[in-house]
Tab-separated table of C-alpha atoms in Angstrom:
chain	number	residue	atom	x	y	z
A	1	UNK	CA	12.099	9.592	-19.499
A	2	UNK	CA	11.222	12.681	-17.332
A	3	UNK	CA	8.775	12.481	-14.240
A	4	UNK	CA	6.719	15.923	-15.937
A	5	UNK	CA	5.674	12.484	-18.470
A	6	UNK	CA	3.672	11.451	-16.018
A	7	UNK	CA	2.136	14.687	-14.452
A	8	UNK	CA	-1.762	15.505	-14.596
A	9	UNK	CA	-3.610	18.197	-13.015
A	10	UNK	CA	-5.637	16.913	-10.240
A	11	UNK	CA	-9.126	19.015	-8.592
A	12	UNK	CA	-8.456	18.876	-5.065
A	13	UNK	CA	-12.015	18.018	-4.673
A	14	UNK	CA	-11.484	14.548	-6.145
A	15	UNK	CA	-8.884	13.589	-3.146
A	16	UNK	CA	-10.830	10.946	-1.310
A	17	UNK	CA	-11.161	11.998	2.512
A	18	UNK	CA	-13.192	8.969	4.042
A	19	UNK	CA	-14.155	5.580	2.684
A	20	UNK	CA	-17.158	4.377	0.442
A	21	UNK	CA	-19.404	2.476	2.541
A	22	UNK	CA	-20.047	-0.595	1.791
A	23	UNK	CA	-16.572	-1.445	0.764
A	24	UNK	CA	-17.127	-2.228	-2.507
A	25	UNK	CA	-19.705	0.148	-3.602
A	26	UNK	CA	-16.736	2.089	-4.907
A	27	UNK	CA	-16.194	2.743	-8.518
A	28	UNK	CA	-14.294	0.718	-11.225
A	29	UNK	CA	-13.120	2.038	-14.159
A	30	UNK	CA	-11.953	-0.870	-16.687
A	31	UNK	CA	-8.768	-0.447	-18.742
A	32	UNK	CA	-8.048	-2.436	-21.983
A	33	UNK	CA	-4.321	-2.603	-21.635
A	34	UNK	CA	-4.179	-3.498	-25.322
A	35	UNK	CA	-6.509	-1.046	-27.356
A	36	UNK	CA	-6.635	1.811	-24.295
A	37	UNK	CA	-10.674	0.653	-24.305
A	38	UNK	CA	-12.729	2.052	-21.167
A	39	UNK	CA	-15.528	1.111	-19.212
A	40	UNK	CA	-17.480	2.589	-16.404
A	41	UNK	CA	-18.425	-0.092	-13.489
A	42	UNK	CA	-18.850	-0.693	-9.486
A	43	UNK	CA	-16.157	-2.378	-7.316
A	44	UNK	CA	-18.814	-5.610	-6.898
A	45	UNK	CA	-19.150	-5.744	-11.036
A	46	UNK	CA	-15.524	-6.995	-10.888
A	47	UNK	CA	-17.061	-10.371	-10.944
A	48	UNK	CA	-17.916	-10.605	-14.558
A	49	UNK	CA	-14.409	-9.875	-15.486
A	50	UNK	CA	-13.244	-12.764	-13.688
A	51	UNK	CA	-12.917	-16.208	-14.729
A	52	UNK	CA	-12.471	-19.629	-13.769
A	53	UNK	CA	-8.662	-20.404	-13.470
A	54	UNK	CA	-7.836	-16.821	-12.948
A	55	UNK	CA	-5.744	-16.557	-9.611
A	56	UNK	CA	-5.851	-13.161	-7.197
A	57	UNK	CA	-2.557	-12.394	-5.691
A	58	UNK	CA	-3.139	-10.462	-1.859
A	59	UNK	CA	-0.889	-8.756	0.027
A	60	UNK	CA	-2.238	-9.620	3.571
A	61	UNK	CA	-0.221	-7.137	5.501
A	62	UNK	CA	-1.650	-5.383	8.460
A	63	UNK	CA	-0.883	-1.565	9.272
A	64	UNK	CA	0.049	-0.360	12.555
A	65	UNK	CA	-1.899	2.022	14.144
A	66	UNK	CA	2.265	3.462	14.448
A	67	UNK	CA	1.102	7.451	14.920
A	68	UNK	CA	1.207	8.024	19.085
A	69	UNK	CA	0.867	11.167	20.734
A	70	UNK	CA	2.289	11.338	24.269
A	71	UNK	CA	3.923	13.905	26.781
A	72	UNK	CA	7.702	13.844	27.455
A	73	UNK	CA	9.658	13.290	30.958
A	74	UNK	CA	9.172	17.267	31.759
A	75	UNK	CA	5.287	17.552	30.636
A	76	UNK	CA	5.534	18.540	26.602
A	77	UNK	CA	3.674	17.251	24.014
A	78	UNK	CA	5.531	15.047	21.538
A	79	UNK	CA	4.060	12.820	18.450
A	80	UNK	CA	5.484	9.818	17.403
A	81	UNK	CA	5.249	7.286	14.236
A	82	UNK	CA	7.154	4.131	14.614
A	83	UNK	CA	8.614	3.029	11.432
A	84	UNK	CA	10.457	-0.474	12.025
A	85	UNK	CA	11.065	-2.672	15.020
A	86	UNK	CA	14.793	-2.998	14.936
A	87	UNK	CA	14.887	-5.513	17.394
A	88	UNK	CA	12.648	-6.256	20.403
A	89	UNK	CA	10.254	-3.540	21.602
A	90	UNK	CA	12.865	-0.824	20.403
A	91	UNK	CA	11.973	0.878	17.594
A	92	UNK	CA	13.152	3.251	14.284
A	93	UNK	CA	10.454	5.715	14.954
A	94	UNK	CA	10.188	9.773	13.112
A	95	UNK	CA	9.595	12.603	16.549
A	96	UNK	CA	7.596	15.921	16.033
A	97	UNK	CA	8.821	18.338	17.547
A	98	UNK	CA	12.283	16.586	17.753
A	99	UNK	CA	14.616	18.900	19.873
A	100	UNK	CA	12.632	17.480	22.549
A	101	UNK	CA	13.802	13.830	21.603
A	102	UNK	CA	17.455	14.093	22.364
A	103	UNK	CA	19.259	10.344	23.162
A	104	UNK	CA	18.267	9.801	26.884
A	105	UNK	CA	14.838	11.709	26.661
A	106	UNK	CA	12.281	9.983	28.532
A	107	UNK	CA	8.908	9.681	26.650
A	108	UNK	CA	4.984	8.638	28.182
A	109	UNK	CA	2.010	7.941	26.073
A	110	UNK	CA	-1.312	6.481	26.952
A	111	UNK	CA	-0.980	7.651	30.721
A	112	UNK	CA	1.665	5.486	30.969
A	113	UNK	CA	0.576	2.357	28.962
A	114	UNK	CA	3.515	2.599	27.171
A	115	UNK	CA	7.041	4.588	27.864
A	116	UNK	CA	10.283	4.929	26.242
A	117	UNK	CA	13.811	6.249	26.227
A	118	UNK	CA	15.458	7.574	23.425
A	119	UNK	CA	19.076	5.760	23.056
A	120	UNK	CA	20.069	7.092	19.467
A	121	UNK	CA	19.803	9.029	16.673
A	122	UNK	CA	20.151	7.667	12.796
A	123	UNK	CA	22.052	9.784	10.182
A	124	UNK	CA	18.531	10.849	9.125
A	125	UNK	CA	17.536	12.183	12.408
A	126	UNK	CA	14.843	9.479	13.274
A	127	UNK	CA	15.285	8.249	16.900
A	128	UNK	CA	15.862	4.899	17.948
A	129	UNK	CA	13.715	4.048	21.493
A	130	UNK	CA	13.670	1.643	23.758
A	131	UNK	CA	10.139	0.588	24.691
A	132	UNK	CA	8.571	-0.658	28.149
A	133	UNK	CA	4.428	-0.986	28.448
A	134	UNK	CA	2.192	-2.598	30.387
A	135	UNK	CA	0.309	-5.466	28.613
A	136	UNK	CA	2.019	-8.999	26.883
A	137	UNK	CA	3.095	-7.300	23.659
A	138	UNK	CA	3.568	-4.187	22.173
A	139	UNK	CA	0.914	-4.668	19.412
A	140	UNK	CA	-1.344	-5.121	21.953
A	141	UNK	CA	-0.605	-1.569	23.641
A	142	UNK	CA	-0.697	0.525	20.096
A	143	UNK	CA	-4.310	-1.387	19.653
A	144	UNK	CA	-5.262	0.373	22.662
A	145	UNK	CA	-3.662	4.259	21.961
A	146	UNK	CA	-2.582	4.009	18.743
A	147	UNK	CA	-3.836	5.628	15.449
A	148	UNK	CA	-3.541	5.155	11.784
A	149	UNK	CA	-0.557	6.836	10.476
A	150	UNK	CA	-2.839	8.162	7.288
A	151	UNK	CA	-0.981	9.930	4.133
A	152	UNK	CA	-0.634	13.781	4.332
A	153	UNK	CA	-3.667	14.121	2.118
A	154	UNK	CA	-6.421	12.767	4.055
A	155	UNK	CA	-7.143	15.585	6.831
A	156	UNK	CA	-10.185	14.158	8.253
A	157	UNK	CA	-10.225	11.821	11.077
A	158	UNK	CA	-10.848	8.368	10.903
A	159	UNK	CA	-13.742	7.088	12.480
A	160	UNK	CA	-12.948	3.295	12.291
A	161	UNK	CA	-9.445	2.148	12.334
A	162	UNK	CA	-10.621	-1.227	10.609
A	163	UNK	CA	-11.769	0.829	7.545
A	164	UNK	CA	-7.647	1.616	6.928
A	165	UNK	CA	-6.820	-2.313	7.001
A	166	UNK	CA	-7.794	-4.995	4.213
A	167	UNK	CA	-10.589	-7.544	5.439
A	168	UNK	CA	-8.152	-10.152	5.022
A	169	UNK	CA	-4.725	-8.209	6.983
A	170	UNK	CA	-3.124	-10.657	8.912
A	171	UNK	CA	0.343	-9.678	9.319
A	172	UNK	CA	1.257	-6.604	11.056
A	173	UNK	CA	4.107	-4.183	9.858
A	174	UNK	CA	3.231	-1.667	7.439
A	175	UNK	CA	3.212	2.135	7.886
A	176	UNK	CA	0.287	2.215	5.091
A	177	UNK	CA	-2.128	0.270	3.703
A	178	UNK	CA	-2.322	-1.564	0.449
A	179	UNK	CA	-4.610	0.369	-0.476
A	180	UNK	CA	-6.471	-1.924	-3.527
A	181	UNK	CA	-7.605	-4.335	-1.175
A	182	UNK	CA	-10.068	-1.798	0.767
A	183	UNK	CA	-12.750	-2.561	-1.793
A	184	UNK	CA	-13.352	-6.684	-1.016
A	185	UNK	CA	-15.351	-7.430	1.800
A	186	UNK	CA	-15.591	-10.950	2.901
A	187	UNK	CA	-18.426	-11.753	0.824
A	188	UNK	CA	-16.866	-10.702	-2.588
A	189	UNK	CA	-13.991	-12.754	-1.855
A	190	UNK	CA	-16.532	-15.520	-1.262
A	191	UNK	CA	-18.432	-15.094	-4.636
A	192	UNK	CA	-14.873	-15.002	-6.397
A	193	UNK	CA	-13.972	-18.101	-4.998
A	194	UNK	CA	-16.991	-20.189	-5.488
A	195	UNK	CA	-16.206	-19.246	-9.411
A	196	UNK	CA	-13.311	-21.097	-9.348
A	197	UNK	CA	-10.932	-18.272	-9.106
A	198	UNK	CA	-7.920	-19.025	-6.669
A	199	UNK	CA	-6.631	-16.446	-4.456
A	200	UNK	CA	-3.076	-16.600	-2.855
A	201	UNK	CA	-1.686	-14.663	-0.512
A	202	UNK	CA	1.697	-12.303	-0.153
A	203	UNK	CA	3.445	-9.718	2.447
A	204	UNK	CA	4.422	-6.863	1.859
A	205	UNK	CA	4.979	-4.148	4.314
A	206	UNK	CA	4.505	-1.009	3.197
A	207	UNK	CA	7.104	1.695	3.693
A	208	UNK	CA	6.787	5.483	4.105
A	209	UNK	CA	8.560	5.607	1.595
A	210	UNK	CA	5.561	4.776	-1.057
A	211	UNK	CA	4.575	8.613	-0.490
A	212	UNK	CA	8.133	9.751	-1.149
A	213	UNK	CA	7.697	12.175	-4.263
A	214	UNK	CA	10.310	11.358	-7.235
A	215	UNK	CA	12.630	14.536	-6.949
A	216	UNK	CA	15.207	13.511	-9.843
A	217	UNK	CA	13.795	15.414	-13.565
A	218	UNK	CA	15.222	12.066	-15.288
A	219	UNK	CA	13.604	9.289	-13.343
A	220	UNK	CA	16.290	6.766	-13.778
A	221	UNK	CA	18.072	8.875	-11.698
A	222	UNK	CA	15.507	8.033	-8.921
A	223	UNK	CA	16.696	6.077	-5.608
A	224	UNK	CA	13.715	3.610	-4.891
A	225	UNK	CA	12.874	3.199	-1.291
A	226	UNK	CA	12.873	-0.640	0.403
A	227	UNK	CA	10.461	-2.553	1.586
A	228	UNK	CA	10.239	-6.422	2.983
A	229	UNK	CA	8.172	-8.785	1.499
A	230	UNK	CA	7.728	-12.927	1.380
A	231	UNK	CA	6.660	-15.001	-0.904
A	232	UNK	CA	5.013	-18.557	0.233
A	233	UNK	CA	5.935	-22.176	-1.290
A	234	UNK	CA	1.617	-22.338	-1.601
A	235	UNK	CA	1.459	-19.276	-3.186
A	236	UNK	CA	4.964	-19.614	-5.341
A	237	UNK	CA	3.033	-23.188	-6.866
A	238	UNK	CA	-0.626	-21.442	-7.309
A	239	UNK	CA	1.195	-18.887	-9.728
A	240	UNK	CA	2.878	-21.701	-11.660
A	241	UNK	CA	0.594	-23.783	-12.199
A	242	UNK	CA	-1.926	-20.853	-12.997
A	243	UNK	CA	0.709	-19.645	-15.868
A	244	UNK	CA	1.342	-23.308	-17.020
A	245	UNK	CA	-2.430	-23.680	-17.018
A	246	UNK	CA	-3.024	-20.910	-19.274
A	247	UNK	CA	-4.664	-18.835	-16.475
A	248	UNK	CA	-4.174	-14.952	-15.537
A	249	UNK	CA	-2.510	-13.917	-12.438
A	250	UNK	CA	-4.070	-10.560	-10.863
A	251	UNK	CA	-2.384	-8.867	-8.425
A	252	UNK	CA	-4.248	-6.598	-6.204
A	253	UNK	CA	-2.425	-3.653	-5.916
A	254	UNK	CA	0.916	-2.310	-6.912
A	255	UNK	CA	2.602	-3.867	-3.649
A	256	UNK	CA	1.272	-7.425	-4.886
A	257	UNK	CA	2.792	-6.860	-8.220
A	258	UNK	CA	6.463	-5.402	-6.785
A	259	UNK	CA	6.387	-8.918	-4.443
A	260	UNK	CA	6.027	-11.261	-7.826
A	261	UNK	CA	8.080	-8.955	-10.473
A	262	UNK	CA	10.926	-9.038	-7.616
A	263	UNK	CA	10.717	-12.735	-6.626
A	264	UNK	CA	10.725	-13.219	-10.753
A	265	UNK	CA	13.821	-11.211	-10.800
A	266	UNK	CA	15.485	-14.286	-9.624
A	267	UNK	CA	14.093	-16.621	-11.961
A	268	UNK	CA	11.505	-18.570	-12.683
A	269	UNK	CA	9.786	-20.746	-12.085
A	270	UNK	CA	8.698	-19.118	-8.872
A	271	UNK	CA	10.253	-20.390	-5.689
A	272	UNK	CA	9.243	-19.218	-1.691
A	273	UNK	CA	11.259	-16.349	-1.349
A	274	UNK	CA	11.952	-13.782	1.946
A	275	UNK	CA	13.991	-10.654	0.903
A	276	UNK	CA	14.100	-7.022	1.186
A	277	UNK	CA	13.288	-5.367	-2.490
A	278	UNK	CA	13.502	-1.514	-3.799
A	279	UNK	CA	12.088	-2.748	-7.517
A	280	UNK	CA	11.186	0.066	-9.550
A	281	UNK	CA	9.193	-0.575	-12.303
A	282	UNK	CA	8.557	1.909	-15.593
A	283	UNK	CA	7.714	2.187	-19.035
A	284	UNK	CA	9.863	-0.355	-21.109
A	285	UNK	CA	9.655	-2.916	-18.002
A	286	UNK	CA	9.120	-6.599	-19.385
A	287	UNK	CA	6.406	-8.212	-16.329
A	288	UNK	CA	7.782	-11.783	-15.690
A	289	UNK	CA	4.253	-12.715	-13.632
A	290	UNK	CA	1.349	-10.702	-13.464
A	291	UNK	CA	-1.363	-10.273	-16.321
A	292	UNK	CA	-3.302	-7.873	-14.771
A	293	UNK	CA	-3.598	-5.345	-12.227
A	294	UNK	CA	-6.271	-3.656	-9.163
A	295	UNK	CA	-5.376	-0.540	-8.424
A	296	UNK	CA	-6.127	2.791	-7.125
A	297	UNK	CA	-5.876	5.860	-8.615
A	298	UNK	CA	-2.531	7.335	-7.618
A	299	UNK	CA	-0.177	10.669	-7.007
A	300	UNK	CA	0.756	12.324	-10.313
A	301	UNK	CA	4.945	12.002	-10.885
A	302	UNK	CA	5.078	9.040	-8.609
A	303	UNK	CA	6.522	5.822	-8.947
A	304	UNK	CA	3.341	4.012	-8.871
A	305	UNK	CA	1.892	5.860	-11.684
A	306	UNK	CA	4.987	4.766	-13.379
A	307	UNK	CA	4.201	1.216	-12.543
A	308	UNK	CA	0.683	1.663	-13.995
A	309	UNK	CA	2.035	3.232	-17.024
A	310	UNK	CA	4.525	0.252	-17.388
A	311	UNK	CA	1.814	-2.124	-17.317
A	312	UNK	CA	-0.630	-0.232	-19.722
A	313	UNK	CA	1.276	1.784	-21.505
A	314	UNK	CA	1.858	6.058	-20.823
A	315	UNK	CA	-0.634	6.892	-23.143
A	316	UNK	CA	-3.836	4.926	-21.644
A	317	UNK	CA	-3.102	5.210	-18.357
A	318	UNK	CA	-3.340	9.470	-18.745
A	319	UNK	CA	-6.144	8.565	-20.839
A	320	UNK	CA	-7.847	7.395	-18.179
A	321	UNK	CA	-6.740	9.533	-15.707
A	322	UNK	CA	-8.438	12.341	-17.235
A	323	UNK	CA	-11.881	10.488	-18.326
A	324	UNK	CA	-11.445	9.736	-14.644
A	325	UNK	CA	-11.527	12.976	-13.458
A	326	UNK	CA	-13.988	14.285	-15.674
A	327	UNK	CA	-15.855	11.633	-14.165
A	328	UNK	CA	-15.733	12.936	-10.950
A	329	UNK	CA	-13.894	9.345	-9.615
A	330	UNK	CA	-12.548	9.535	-6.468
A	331	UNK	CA	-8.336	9.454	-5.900
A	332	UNK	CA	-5.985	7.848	-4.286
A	333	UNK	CA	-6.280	5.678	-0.731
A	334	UNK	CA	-9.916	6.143	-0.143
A	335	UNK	CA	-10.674	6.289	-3.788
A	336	UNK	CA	-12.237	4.335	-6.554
A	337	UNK	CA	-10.483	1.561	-8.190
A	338	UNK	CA	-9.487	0.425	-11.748
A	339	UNK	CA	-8.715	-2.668	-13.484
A	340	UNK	CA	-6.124	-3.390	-15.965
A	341	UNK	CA	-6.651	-5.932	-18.004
């Protein structure tokens, strides 16, 4: 299977640069996973394709606002994005320019809110730094000068760093959001509850590594980046009772759906589960957990159009790709949404 299979020629136009407001004003277009059907809907119609017994799977994580500009030691300008804590306030973190990031460099950002030393350098040429600030916690400090590490393609700034989280992100640690959730607001999730419809929660911190483009022609050949996620007892017995029930569980979002079809991996039923996974899921994938997907519209040739396409099938998921952008829908992290059903 080559990644060309999964190419389509996208208007630069229809890159979403800010989000729909209210949340879930966006678009939905509706995908019949089994006869390729569409439909044309609103975010807020995704009520009447809900039902009682249905269960929503979440991915609560929280993204840190990880991109920091700051002067170093001798007065230059330097950007940073942390990528993972490696152990207490010192950090895995990518350096523009870095020549002026060598091990021992002193760094300042936020007038001195925050300050660190560079003390190594990975094979990859990230830095490692070691992290002093005023305030109780870190967290606390990148609230204060931190901003939203947003992909490459959205150029315009972001007005309201609460408008790149979920309404329900709880844990902090990804470098990007999960991008499906955007479109509930707290009073969608109400109406879906008071229909009977359970919703669970999961964490998964999102890598930098979602945006990594598949370079191999033959995508088995592709090296899957690795992200943590957990899997709680509560939410572990939701899912099986909802499948021994005869219920359907939707994930929201492909990060959702990578959490269960890895925790599945190891059997089921489902247990609570805490692991590290680099799942890569494609056409001729067997799903083990989820019925159904919420999704955005995503990068042509990437893995998560492969996931789509593994849920759906190639051929409906290009489909609607192109009725989607004949439609004039809006792509990828500020985009519309679809549902597979």
């Amino acid at each position: 299977m080559k990644k060309s299979d999964f190419y389509f020629d996208l208007p630069q136009e229809l890159i979403a640069q800010t989000p729909i407001e209210p949340r879930d004003h966006s678009r939905l277009l509706c995908l019949d996973k089994k006869t390729g059907e569409l439909s044309h809907h609103h975010f807020y119609d995704i009520l009447s394709f809900l039902k009682e017994g249905d269960l929503l799977v979440i991915n609560d994580s929280r993204v840190l606002p990880a991109r920091i500009y700051g002067k170093t030691e001798k007065g230059s300008d330097i950007e940073i994005l942390l990528l993972k804590e490696r152990e207490k306030d010192t950090w895995e973190m990518l350096v523009k320019p870095g020549k002026r990031a060598k091990i021992g460099a002193k760094l300042i950002f936020g007038d001195g809110l925050l300050c660190g030393e560079v003390v190594d350098i990975t094979e990859e040429g990230n830095r490692i730094c070691r992290f002093t600030y005023s305030g109780s916690n870190i967290y606390e400090v990148l609230d204060s000068i931190g901003q939203m590490p947003l992909p490459p393609y959205i150029t315009e700034k972001l007005s309201d760093k609460e408008r790149y989280q979920t309404v329900y992100s709880n844990e902090i640690g990804s470098a990007a959001a999960p991008t499906a959730g955007l479109h509930f607001t707290n009073e969608l999730l109400e109406k879906i509850e008071n229909m009977g419809v359970k919703i669970a929660r999961v964490t998964l911190h999102v890598g930098l590594g979602t945006f990594r483009p598949v370079k191999a022609d033959d995508i088995l050949e592709h090296v899957m980046h690795t992200e943590h996620y957990q899997l709680p007892q509560e939410t572990a017995q939701l899912i099986n009772q909802t499948k021994q029930k005869g219920g359907r569980v939707i994930a929201v979002g492909t990060t959702s759906c990578r959490t269960l079809e890895a925790a599945a991996s190891k059997g089921l039923p489902l247990r609570a589960d805490d692991d590290n996974t680099s799942i890569f899921i494609y056409p001729g994938y067997e799903f083990k957990v989820i019925d159904a997907l919420i999704t955005n519209f995503h990068l042509p040739e990437s893995t998560l159009i492969m996931l789509v396409s593994a849920l759906a099938g190639r051929e409906n998921v290009l489909k609607a790709y192109d009725t989607a952008i004949n439609e004039k829908y809006r792509f990828f992290s500020f985009g519309d949404a679809m549902l597979i059903l």
